[in-house]
XYZ file of C-alpha atoms in Angstrom:
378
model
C -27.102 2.012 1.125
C -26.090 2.771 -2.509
C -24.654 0.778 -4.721
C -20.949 2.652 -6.164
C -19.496 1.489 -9.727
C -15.662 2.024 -8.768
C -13.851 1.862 -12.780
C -9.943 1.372 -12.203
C -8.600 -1.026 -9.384
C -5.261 1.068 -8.609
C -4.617 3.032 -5.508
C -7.283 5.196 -6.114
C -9.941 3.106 -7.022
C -9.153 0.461 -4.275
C -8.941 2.855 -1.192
C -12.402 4.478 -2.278
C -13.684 0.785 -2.369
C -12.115 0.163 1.191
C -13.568 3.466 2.608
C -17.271 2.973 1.191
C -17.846 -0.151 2.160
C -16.169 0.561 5.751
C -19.251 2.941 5.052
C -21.827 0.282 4.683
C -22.321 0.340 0.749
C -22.133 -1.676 -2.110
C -19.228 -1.445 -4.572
C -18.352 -3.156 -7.704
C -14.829 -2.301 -9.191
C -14.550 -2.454 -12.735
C -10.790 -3.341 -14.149
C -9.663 -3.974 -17.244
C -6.758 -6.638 -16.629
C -7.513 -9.828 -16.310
C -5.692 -10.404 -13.039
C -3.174 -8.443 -11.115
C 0.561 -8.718 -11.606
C 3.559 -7.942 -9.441
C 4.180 -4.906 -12.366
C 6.173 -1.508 -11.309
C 8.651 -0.745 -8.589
C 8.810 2.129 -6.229
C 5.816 3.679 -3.999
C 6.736 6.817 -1.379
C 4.258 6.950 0.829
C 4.311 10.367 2.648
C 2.553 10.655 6.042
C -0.227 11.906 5.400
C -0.780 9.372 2.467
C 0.026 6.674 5.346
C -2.485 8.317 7.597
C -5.122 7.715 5.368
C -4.144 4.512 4.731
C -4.072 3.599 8.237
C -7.783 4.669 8.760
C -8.493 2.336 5.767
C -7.002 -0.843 7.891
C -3.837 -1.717 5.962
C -1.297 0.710 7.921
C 0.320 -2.719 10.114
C 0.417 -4.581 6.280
C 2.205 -2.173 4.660
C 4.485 -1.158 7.275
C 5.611 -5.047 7.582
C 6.646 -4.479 3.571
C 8.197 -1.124 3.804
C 11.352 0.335 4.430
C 11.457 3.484 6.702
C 13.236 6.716 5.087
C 16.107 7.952 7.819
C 15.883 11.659 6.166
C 14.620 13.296 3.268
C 17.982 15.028 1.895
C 18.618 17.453 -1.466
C 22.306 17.882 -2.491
C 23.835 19.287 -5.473
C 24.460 17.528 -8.293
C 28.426 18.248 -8.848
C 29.323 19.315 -5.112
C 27.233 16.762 -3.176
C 26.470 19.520 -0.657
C 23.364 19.679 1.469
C 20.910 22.223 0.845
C 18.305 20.411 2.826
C 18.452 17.681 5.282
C 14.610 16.707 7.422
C 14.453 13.816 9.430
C 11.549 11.300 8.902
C 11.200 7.876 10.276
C 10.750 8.343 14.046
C 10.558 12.345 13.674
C 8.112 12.284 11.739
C 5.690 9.920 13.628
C 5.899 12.057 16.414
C 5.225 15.517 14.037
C 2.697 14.052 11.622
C 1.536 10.744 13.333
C 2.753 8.360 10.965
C 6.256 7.554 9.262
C 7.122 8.047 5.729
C 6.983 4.690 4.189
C 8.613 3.725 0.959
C 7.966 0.235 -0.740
C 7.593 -2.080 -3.952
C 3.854 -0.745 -5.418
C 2.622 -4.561 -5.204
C 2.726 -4.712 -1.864
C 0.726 -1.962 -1.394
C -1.623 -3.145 -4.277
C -1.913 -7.063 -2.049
C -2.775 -4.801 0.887
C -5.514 -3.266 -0.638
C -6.853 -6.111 -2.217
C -7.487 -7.832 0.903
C -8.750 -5.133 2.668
C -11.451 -4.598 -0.645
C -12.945 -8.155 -0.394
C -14.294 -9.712 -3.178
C -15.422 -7.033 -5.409
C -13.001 -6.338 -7.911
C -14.551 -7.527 -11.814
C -11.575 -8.335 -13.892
C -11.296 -8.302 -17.595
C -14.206 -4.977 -17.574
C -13.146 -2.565 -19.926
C -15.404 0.723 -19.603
C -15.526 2.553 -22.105
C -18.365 4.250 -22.271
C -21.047 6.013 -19.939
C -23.989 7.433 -19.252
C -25.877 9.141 -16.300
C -29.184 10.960 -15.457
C -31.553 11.316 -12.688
C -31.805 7.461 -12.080
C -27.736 6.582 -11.222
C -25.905 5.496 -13.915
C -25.525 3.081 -17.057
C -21.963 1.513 -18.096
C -20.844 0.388 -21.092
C -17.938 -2.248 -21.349
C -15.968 -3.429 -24.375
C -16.605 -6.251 -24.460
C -20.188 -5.737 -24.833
C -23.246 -5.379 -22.425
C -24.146 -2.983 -19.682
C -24.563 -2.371 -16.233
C -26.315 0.098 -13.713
C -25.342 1.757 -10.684
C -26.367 4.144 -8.305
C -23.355 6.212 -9.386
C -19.915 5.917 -11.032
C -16.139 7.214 -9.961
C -13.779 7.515 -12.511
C -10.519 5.622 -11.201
C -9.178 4.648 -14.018
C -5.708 7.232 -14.379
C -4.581 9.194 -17.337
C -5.922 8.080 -20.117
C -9.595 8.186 -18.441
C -12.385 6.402 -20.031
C -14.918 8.131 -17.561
C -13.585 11.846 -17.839
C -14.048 11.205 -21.925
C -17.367 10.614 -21.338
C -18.101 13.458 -19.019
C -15.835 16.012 -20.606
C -14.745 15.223 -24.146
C -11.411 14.035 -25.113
C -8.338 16.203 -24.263
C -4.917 15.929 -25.198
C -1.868 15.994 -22.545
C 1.171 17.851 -22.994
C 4.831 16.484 -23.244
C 6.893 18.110 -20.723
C 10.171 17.331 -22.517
C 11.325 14.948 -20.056
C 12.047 11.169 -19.704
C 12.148 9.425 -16.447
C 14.167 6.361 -15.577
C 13.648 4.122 -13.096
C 15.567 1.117 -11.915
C 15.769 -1.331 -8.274
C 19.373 -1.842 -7.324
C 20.345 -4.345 -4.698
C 21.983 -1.897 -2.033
C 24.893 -4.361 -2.086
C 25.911 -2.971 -5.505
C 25.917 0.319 -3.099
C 28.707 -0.088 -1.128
C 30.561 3.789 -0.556
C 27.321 5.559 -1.394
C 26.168 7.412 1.683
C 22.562 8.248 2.749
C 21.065 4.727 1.344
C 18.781 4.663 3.781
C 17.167 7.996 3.287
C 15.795 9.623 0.762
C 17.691 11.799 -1.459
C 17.111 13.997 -4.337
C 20.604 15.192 -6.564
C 19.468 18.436 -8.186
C 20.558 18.829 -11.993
C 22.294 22.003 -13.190
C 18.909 22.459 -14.887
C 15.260 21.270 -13.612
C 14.872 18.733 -15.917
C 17.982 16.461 -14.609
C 18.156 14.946 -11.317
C 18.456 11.900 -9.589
C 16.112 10.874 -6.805
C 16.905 7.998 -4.383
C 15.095 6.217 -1.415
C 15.342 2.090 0.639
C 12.522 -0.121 -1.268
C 12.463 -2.475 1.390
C 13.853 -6.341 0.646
C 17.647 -5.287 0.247
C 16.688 -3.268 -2.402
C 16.963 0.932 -3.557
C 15.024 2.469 -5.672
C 16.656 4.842 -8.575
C 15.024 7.688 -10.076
C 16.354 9.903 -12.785
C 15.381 12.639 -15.385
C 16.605 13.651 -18.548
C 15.559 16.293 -21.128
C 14.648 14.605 -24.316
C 12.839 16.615 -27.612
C 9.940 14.013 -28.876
C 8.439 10.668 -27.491
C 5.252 9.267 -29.021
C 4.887 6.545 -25.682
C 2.587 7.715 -22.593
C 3.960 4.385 -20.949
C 5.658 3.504 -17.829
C 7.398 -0.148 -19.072
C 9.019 1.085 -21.846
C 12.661 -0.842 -21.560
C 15.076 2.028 -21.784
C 19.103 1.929 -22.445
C 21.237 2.437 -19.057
C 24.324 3.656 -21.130
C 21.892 6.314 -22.435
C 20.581 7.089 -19.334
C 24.667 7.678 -17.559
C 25.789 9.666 -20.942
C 23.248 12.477 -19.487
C 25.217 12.441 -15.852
C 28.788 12.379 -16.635
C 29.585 15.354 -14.570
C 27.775 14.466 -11.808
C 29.137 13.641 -8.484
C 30.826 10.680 -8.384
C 28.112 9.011 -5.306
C 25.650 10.342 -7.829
C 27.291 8.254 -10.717
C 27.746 5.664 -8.742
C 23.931 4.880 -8.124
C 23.477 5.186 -12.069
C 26.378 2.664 -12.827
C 24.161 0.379 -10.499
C 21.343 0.067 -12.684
C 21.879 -3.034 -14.852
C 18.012 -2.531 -16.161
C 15.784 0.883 -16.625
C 12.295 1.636 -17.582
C 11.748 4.835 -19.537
C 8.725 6.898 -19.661
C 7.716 10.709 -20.475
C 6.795 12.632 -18.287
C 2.998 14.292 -19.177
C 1.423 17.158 -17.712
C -2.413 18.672 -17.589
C -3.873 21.691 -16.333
C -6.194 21.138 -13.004
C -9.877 20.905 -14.298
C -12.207 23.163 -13.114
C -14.495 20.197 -12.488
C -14.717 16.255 -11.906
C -18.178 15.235 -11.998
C -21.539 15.895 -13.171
C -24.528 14.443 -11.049
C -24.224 10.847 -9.782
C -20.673 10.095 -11.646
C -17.236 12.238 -10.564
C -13.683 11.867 -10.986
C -10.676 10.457 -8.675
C -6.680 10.627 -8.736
C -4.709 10.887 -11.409
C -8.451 10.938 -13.763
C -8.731 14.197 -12.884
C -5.543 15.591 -11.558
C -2.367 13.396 -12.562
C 1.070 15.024 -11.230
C 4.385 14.741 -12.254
C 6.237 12.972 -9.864
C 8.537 15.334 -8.152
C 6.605 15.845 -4.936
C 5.973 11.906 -4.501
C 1.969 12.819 -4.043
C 0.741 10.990 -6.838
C -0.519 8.343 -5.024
C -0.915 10.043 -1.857
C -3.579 12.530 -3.436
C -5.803 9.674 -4.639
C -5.886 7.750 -1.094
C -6.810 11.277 0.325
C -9.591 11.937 -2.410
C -10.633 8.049 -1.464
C -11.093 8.965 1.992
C -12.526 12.433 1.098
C -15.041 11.237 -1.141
C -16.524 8.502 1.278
C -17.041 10.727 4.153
C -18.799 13.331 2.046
C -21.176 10.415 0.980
C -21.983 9.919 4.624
C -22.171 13.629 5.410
C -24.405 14.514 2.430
C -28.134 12.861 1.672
C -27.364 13.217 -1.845
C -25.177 11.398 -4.060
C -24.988 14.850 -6.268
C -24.209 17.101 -3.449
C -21.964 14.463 -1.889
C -20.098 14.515 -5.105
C -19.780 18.388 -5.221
C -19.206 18.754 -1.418
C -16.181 16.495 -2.155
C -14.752 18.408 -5.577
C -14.871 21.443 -3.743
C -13.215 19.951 -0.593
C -10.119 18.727 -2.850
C -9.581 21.056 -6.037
C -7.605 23.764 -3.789
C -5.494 21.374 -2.245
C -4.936 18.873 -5.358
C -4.378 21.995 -7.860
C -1.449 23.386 -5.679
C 0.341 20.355 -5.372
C -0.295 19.723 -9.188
C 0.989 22.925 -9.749
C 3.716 22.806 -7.618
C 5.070 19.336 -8.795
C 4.900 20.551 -12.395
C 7.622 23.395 -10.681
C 10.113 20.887 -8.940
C 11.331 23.117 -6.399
C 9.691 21.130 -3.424
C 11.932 21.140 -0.363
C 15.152 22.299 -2.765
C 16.455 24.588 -0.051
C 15.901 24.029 3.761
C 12.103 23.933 4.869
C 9.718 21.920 6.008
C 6.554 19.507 4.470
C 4.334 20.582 6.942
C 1.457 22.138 4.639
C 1.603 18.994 2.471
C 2.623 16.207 5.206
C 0.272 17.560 8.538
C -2.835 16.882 6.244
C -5.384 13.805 7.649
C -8.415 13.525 5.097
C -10.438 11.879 7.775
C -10.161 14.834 9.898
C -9.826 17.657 7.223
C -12.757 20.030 6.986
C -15.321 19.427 4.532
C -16.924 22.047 2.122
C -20.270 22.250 1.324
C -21.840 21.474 -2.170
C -22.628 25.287 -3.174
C -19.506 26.190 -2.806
C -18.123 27.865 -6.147
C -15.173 25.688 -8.266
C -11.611 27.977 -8.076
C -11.286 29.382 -11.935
């Protein structure tokens, strides 16, 4: 048994606490807020994020939260015509073995919670660390120290554990703002297609609106907008809904009509890194959006770090070695993560008719593993 030092208790950090003590080891998770709170709106859970987190005991909790996506539809933006239409919900049980499930992020966040047990530390800021042949040593902010057998860097964008292993780096502004809102689907009424998901594609790439059920009455409203500067890499920034509709004025008028819905946005820019050509060094590594954070246009955010959770933990019990568990893992995710980072940074996913079946058919707890030796993609 081994004792893991999990820093970050999102998605990420959660499932991989889930999965290794499922395994039989110890975990402490390190998080910086003092307690949780009922913050953000909207989580898509694709299946093969929901087959994961079915293997990690939570699939009958979140399903009793979630709504169930009908279809995942694209139209265009002035026409309303159908470029794409797949069904999900039942069809894609049967195809996949589990539904597309879309839902407020907190209840996915109580789910995993209870299924973690009792070791999340609030109020631990990491910000430093160090590692050699022994495990590793923390350092927290607000003073002192603590050892584990090794470390995983959960803790998102702004990393605290990839500075220490790699340096700082700087992300770049992709020139767009997102805005997000929860409407009551009663102030819906005329709109078709509320209980699918459906993506309006822009005249250019950088304007769209994305809509999907949230469960509780409710429909979740995403939208893009070009924008030159923004010094904020936030997602509660309180942003103008007037703004926001100026952008979509020539927009179909079902497409307006979600906008003119949205009595309160959040605003946020929309960052973007190049995949790293590695996560970890010896008996620490990296996980979810710490080492490969996607835009949000192929709704695999989220779904990618439950998959490296589930990844990760069997290569610790398929490996002797905590440092050739950690590589066998890297080198079992970095071709899969990098081509959906890549190809959410392209937002052309399921544009025209197609299917998700490369992305959506994948089950980390049956996936192949690589070794350890072999080599990183360039």
């Amino acid at each position: 048994m081994s004792h893991f030092a999990v820093v970050g208790a999102g998605i990420g950090g959660l499932s991989v606490a889930i999965a290794l003590r499922k395994a039989g080891h110890d975990v402490t998770v390190h998080e910086q807020a003092r307690a949780f709170g009922r913050v953000g709106a909207d989580i898509n859970l694709t299946p093969n994020a929901v087959n994961a987190l079915d293997g990690l005991g939570v699939g009958a909790e979140i399903r009793a939260a979630a709504a169930r996506p009908t279809h995942r539809i694209s139209r265009t933006w002035d026409s309303g015509e159908e470029t794409s239409r797949l069904a999900m919900a039942d069809t894609a049980q049967d195809r996949y073995g589990a539904p597309q499930l879309t839902m407020h992020r907190a209840d996915l966040m109580t789910a995993l919670e209870h299924a973690a047990g009792d070791v999340i530390r609030f109020g631990s800021r990491v910000h430093g660390l160090h590692a050699d042949h022994t495990g590793v040593e923390l350092e927290f902010a607000e003073g002192g120290t603590a050892r584990a057998d090794a470390a995983i860097g959960a803790d998102g964008i702004h990393s605290a554990v990839r500075s220490a292993l790699f340096g700082p780096e700087q992300p770049q502004f992709t020139g767009v703002v997102a805005y997000r809102s929860v409407v009551p689907v009663t102030r819906l009424a005329g709109v078709p297609d509320v209980g699918a998901f459906t993506k309006w594609w822009g005249p250019d790439p950088d304007t769209q609106i994305v809509t999907f059920p949230l469960g509780h009455g409710n429909v979740f409203v995403f939208a893009t907008t070009p924008r030159s500067t923004w010094t904020e890499e936030s997602w509660t920034l309180p942003g103008d809904p007037d703004e926001l509709r100026s952008h979509y004025t020539d927009f179909h008028p079902h497409a307006r009509a979600l906008l003119d819905a949205c009595e309160e946005v959040l605003a946020s820019a929309l960052y973007v890194r190049d995949p790293l050509p590695r996560w970890g060094t010896g008996s620490a590594t990296l996980l979810g959006d710490a080492c490969h954070p996607m835009t949000p246009f192929m709704a695999q955010g989220a779904g990618q770090s439950i998959e490296d959770a589930v990844v990760l933990a069997r290569c610790v019990e398929a490996y002797s070695g905590l440092g050739d568990a950690f590589a066998a893992y890297e080198h079992s995710r970095q071709e899969r993560t990098a081509r959906i980072q890549i190809g959410s940074r392209g937002n052309n996913w399921l544009k025209d008719a197609g299917n998700g079946d490369w992305v959506y058919e994948y089950n980390p707890w049956t996936a192949p593993l690589a070794g350890p030796q072999v080599a990183s993609p360039a």
